[in-house]
XYZ file of C-alpha atoms in Angstrom:
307
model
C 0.000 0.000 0.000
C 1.201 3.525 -1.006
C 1.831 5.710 2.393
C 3.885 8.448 3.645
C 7.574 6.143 3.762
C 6.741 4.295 0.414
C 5.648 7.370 -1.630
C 8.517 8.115 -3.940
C 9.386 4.371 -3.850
C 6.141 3.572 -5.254
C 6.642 6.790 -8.000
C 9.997 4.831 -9.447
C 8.006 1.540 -9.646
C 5.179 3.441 -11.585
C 7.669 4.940 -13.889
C 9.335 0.852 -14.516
C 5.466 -0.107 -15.776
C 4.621 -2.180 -12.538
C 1.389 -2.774 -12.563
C 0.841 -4.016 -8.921
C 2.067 -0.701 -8.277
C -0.338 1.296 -10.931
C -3.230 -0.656 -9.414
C -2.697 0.685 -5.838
C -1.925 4.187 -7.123
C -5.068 3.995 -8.947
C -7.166 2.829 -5.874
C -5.246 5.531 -3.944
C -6.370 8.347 -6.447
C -10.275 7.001 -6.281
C -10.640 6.852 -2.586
C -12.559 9.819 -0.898
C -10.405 9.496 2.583
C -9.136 12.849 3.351
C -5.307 11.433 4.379
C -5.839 9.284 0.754
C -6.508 12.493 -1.141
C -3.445 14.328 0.479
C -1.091 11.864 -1.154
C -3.002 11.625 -4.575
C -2.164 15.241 -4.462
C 1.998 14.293 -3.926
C 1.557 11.444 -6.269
C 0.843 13.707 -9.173
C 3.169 16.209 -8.274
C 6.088 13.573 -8.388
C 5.038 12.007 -11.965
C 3.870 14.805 -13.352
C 7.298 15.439 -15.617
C 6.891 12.064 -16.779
C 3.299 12.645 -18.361
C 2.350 13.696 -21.839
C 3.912 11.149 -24.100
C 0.526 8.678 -24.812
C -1.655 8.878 -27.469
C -5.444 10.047 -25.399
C -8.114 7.970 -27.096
C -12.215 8.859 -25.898
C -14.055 6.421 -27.224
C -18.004 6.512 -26.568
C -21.226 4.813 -28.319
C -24.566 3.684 -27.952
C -25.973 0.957 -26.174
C -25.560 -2.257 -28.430
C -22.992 -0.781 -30.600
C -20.069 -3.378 -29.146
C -17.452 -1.365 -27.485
C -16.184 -4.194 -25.637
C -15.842 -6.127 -29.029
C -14.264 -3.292 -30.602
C -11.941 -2.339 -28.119
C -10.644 -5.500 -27.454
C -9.888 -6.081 -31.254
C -8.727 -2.263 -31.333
C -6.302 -3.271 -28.323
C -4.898 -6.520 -29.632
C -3.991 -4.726 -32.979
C -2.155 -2.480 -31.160
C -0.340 -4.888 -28.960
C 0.468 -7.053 -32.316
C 2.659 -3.732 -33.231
C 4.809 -3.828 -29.858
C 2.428 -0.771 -28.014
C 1.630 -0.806 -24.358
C -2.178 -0.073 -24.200
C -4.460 1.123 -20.732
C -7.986 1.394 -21.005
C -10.256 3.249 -18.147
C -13.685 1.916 -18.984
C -15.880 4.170 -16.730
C -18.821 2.020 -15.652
C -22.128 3.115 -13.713
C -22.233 3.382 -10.344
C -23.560 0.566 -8.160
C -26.465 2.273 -6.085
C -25.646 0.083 -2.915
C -21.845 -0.362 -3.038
C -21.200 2.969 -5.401
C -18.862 0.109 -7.269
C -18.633 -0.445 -11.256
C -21.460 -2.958 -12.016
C -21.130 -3.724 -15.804
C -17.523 -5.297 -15.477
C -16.104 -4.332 -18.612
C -12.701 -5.901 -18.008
C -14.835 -9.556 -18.112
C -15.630 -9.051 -21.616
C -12.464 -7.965 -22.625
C -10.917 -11.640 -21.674
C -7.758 -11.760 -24.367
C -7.062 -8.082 -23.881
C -7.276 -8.689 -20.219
C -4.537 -11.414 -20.116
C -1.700 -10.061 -22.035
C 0.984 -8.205 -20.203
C 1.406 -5.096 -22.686
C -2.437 -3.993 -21.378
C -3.891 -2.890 -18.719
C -7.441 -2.405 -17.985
C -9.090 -0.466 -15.175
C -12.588 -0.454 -14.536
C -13.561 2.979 -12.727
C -17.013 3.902 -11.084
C -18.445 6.973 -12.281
C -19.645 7.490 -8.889
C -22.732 9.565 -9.862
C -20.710 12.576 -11.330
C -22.789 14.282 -14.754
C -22.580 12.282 -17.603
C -21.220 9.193 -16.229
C -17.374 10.876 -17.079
C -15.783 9.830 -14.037
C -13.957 12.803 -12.225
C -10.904 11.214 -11.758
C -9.936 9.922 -15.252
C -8.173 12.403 -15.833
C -5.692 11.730 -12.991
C -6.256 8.022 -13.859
C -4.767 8.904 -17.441
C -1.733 10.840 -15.660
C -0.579 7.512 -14.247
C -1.002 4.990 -17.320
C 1.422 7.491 -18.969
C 3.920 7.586 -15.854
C 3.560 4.010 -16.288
C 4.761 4.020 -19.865
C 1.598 2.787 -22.219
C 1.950 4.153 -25.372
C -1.854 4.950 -25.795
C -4.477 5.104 -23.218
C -8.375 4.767 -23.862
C -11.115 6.375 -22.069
C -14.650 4.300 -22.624
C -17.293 6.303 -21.247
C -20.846 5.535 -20.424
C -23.314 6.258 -22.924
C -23.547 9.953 -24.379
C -24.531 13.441 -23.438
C -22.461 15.594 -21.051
C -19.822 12.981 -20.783
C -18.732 13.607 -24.763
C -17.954 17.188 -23.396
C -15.899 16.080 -20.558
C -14.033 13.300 -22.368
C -13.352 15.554 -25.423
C -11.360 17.510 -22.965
C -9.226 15.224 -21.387
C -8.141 13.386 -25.024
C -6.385 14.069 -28.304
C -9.368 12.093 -30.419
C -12.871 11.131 -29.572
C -14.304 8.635 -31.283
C -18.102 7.783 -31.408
C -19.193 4.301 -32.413
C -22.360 3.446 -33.903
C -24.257 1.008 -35.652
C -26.686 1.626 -38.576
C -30.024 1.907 -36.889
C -32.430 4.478 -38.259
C -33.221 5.785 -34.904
C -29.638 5.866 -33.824
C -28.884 7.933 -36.798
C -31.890 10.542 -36.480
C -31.066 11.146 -32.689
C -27.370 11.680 -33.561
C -27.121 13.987 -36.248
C -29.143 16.458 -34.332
C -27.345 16.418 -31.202
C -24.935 19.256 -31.223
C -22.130 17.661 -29.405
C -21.308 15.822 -32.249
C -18.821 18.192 -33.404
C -16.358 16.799 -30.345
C -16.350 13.712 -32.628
C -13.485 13.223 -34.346
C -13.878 10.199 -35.746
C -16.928 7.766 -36.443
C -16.870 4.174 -36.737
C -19.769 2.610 -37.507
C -19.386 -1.134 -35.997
C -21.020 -4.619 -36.893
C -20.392 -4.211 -40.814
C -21.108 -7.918 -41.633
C -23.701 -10.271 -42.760
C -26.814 -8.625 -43.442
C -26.721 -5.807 -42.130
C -23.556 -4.423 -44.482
C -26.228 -2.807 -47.043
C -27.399 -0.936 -44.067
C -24.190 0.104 -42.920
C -23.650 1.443 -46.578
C -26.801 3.609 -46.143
C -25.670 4.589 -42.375
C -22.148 5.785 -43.722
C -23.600 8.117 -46.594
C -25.800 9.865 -43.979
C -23.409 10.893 -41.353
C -21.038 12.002 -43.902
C -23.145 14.322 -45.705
C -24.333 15.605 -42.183
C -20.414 15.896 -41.141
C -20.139 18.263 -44.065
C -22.417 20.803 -43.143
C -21.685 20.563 -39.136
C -19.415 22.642 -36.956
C -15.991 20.673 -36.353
C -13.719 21.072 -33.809
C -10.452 20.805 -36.214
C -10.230 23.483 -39.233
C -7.026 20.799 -40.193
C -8.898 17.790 -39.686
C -12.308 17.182 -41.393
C -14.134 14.304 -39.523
C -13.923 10.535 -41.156
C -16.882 7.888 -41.119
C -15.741 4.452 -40.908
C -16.810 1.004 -40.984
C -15.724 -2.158 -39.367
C -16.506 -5.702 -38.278
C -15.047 -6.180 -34.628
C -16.387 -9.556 -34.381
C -14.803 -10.255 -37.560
C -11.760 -8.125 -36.920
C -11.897 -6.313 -39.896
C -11.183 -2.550 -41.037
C -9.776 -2.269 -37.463
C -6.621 -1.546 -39.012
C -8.194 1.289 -41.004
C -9.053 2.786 -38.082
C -5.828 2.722 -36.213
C -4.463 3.762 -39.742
C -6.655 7.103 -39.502
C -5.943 8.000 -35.914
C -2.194 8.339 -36.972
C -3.646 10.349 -39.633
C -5.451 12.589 -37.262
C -2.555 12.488 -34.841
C 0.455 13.497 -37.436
C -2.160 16.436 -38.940
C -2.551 18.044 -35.867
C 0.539 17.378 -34.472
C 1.681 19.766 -37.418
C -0.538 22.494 -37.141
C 0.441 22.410 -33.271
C -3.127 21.562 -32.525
C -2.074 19.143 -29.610
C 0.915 21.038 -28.304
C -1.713 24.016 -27.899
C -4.419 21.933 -26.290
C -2.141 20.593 -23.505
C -2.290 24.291 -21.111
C -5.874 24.005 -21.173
C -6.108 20.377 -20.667
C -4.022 21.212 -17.650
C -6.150 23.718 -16.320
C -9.096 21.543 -16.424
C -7.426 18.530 -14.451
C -6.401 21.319 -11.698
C -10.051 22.617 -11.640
C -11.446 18.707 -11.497
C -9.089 17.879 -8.655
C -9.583 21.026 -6.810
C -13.278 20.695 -7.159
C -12.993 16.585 -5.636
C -10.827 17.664 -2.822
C -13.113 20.678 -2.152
C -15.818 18.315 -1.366
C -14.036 15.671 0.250
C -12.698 17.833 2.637
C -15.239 20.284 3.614
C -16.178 20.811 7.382
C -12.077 19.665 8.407
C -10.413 21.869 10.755
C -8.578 25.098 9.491
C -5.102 23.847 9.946
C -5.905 20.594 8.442
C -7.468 22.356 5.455
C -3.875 24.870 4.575
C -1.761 21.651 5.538
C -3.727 20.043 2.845
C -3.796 22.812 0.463
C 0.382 23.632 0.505
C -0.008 19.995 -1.063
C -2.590 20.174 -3.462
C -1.810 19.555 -7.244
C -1.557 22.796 -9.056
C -0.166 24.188 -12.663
């Protein structure tokens, strides 16, 4: 366990990819205990100079659309070319326990077993959205820890698109090709934090309606508000069960990656991405410490993570 003696200890165990050691820090940056959130606060202070080298994937979807499938085919691919992958699937909250309930990491059972990965799953412990407050600081440590990319799956849509968008360098939104899927999506206005659209489950019979599916979000992409000026958004297809076009996709995100990287798009983003995890962690260690003492509170507050 990660205390006061075994701190920095723990921080050069991080940085040589242990993942006992990533676990714990990870269970030390979700707990609520005052003392717990003191040395969060040191934790990321110490590994901080050894962040900002992963690839930030968002990934989000609707219910049905196999993000399990996909990711776990997404992940493999990448292992196959010698990358270290994380992924922080952000579950529900269990009402009685306030623990993940939908156990992504069980249906992710090859992805789950090789060393080069490592999957977390995180409550979203009620916060808006389902975005779980502290994936950002969950994302800080997978890159201390050395994976080369690092995927946030969030729960369902709405508010949490916003919040993901912002801790990420891509977002992608996976769909399948149901009518009603595609009439509810191309009116919702976040869709111009999607950088990318896969639409999954391109086999059998269902391809001619993927076809149709594909045609319709990109004329709508044409005519919506994107995030990028560089980067116009792609529509994709793919079989996950089938493990096809998956490489297409990885293919892409280099794409999107390389373009932006020479515009200094992502360079640029990083300050503000900054100055949201400061205003995420101050806000959790507001709450979990209001109603302490006065002394405790500027002990706790010389310590606090800050830009």
């Amino acid at each position: 366990m990660i205390n006061d003696t075994t701190l920095m200890d723990a921080v050069t165990r991080l940085r040589q990819g242990d993942r006992a050691t990533l676990a714990q820090a990870m269970t030390l940056i979700e707990s609520s205990h005052p003392r717990h959130q003191e040395l969060s606060a040191r934790l990321l202070d110490a590994i901080m100079p050894f962040t900002g080298n992963a690839l930030r994937l968002g990934i989000t979807g609707t219910p049905g659309a196999g993000k399990s499938t996909f990711l776990e085919a997404f992940g493999m691919l990448l292992i196959h070319q010698n990358l270290r992958v994380a992924v922080i699937a952000v579950d529900p909250s269990s009402p009685v326990s306030g623990g993940s309930i939908l156990g992504d990491k069980t249906r992710m059972t090859a992805l789950s077993r090789s060393d080069a990965a490592f999957i977390r799953p995180v409550p979203s412990g009620g916060h808006l959205g389902g975005a779980c407050l502290r994936a950002r600081e969950l994302i800080l440590l997978c890159e201390a820890a050395g994976y080369d990319i690092v995927i946030v799956e969030t729960v369902g849509v709405g508010q949490s698109e916003t919040e993901v968008a912002n801790m990420v360098d891509c977002f992608i939104a996976l769909q399948i090709a149901a009518a009603v899927t595609i009439c509810r999506g191309l009116k919702k206005a976040s869709w111009r934090w999607r950088n990318l659209i896969v639409i999954n489950k391109d086999d059998g019979d269902n391809r001619g309606n993927v076809a149709i599916a594909r045609h319709m979000y990109e004329s709508a992409l044409h005519i919506l508000r994107r995030k990028y000026a560089e980067w116009q958004p792609q529509v994709l297809t793919c079989s996950a069960l089938q493990n096809r076009g998956i490489d297409l996709v990885w293919q892409t995100l280099c794409d999107f990656r390389s373009t932006l990287a020479a515009s200094g798009r992502l360079e640029a983003g990083a300050p503000s991405a900054g100055a949201s995890l400061v205003a995420a962690t101050n806000e959790r260690t507001d709450v979990a410490y209001a109603g302490l003492p006065a002394p405790i509170l500027r002990a706790i507050s010389s310590t606090r993570y800050k830009p």
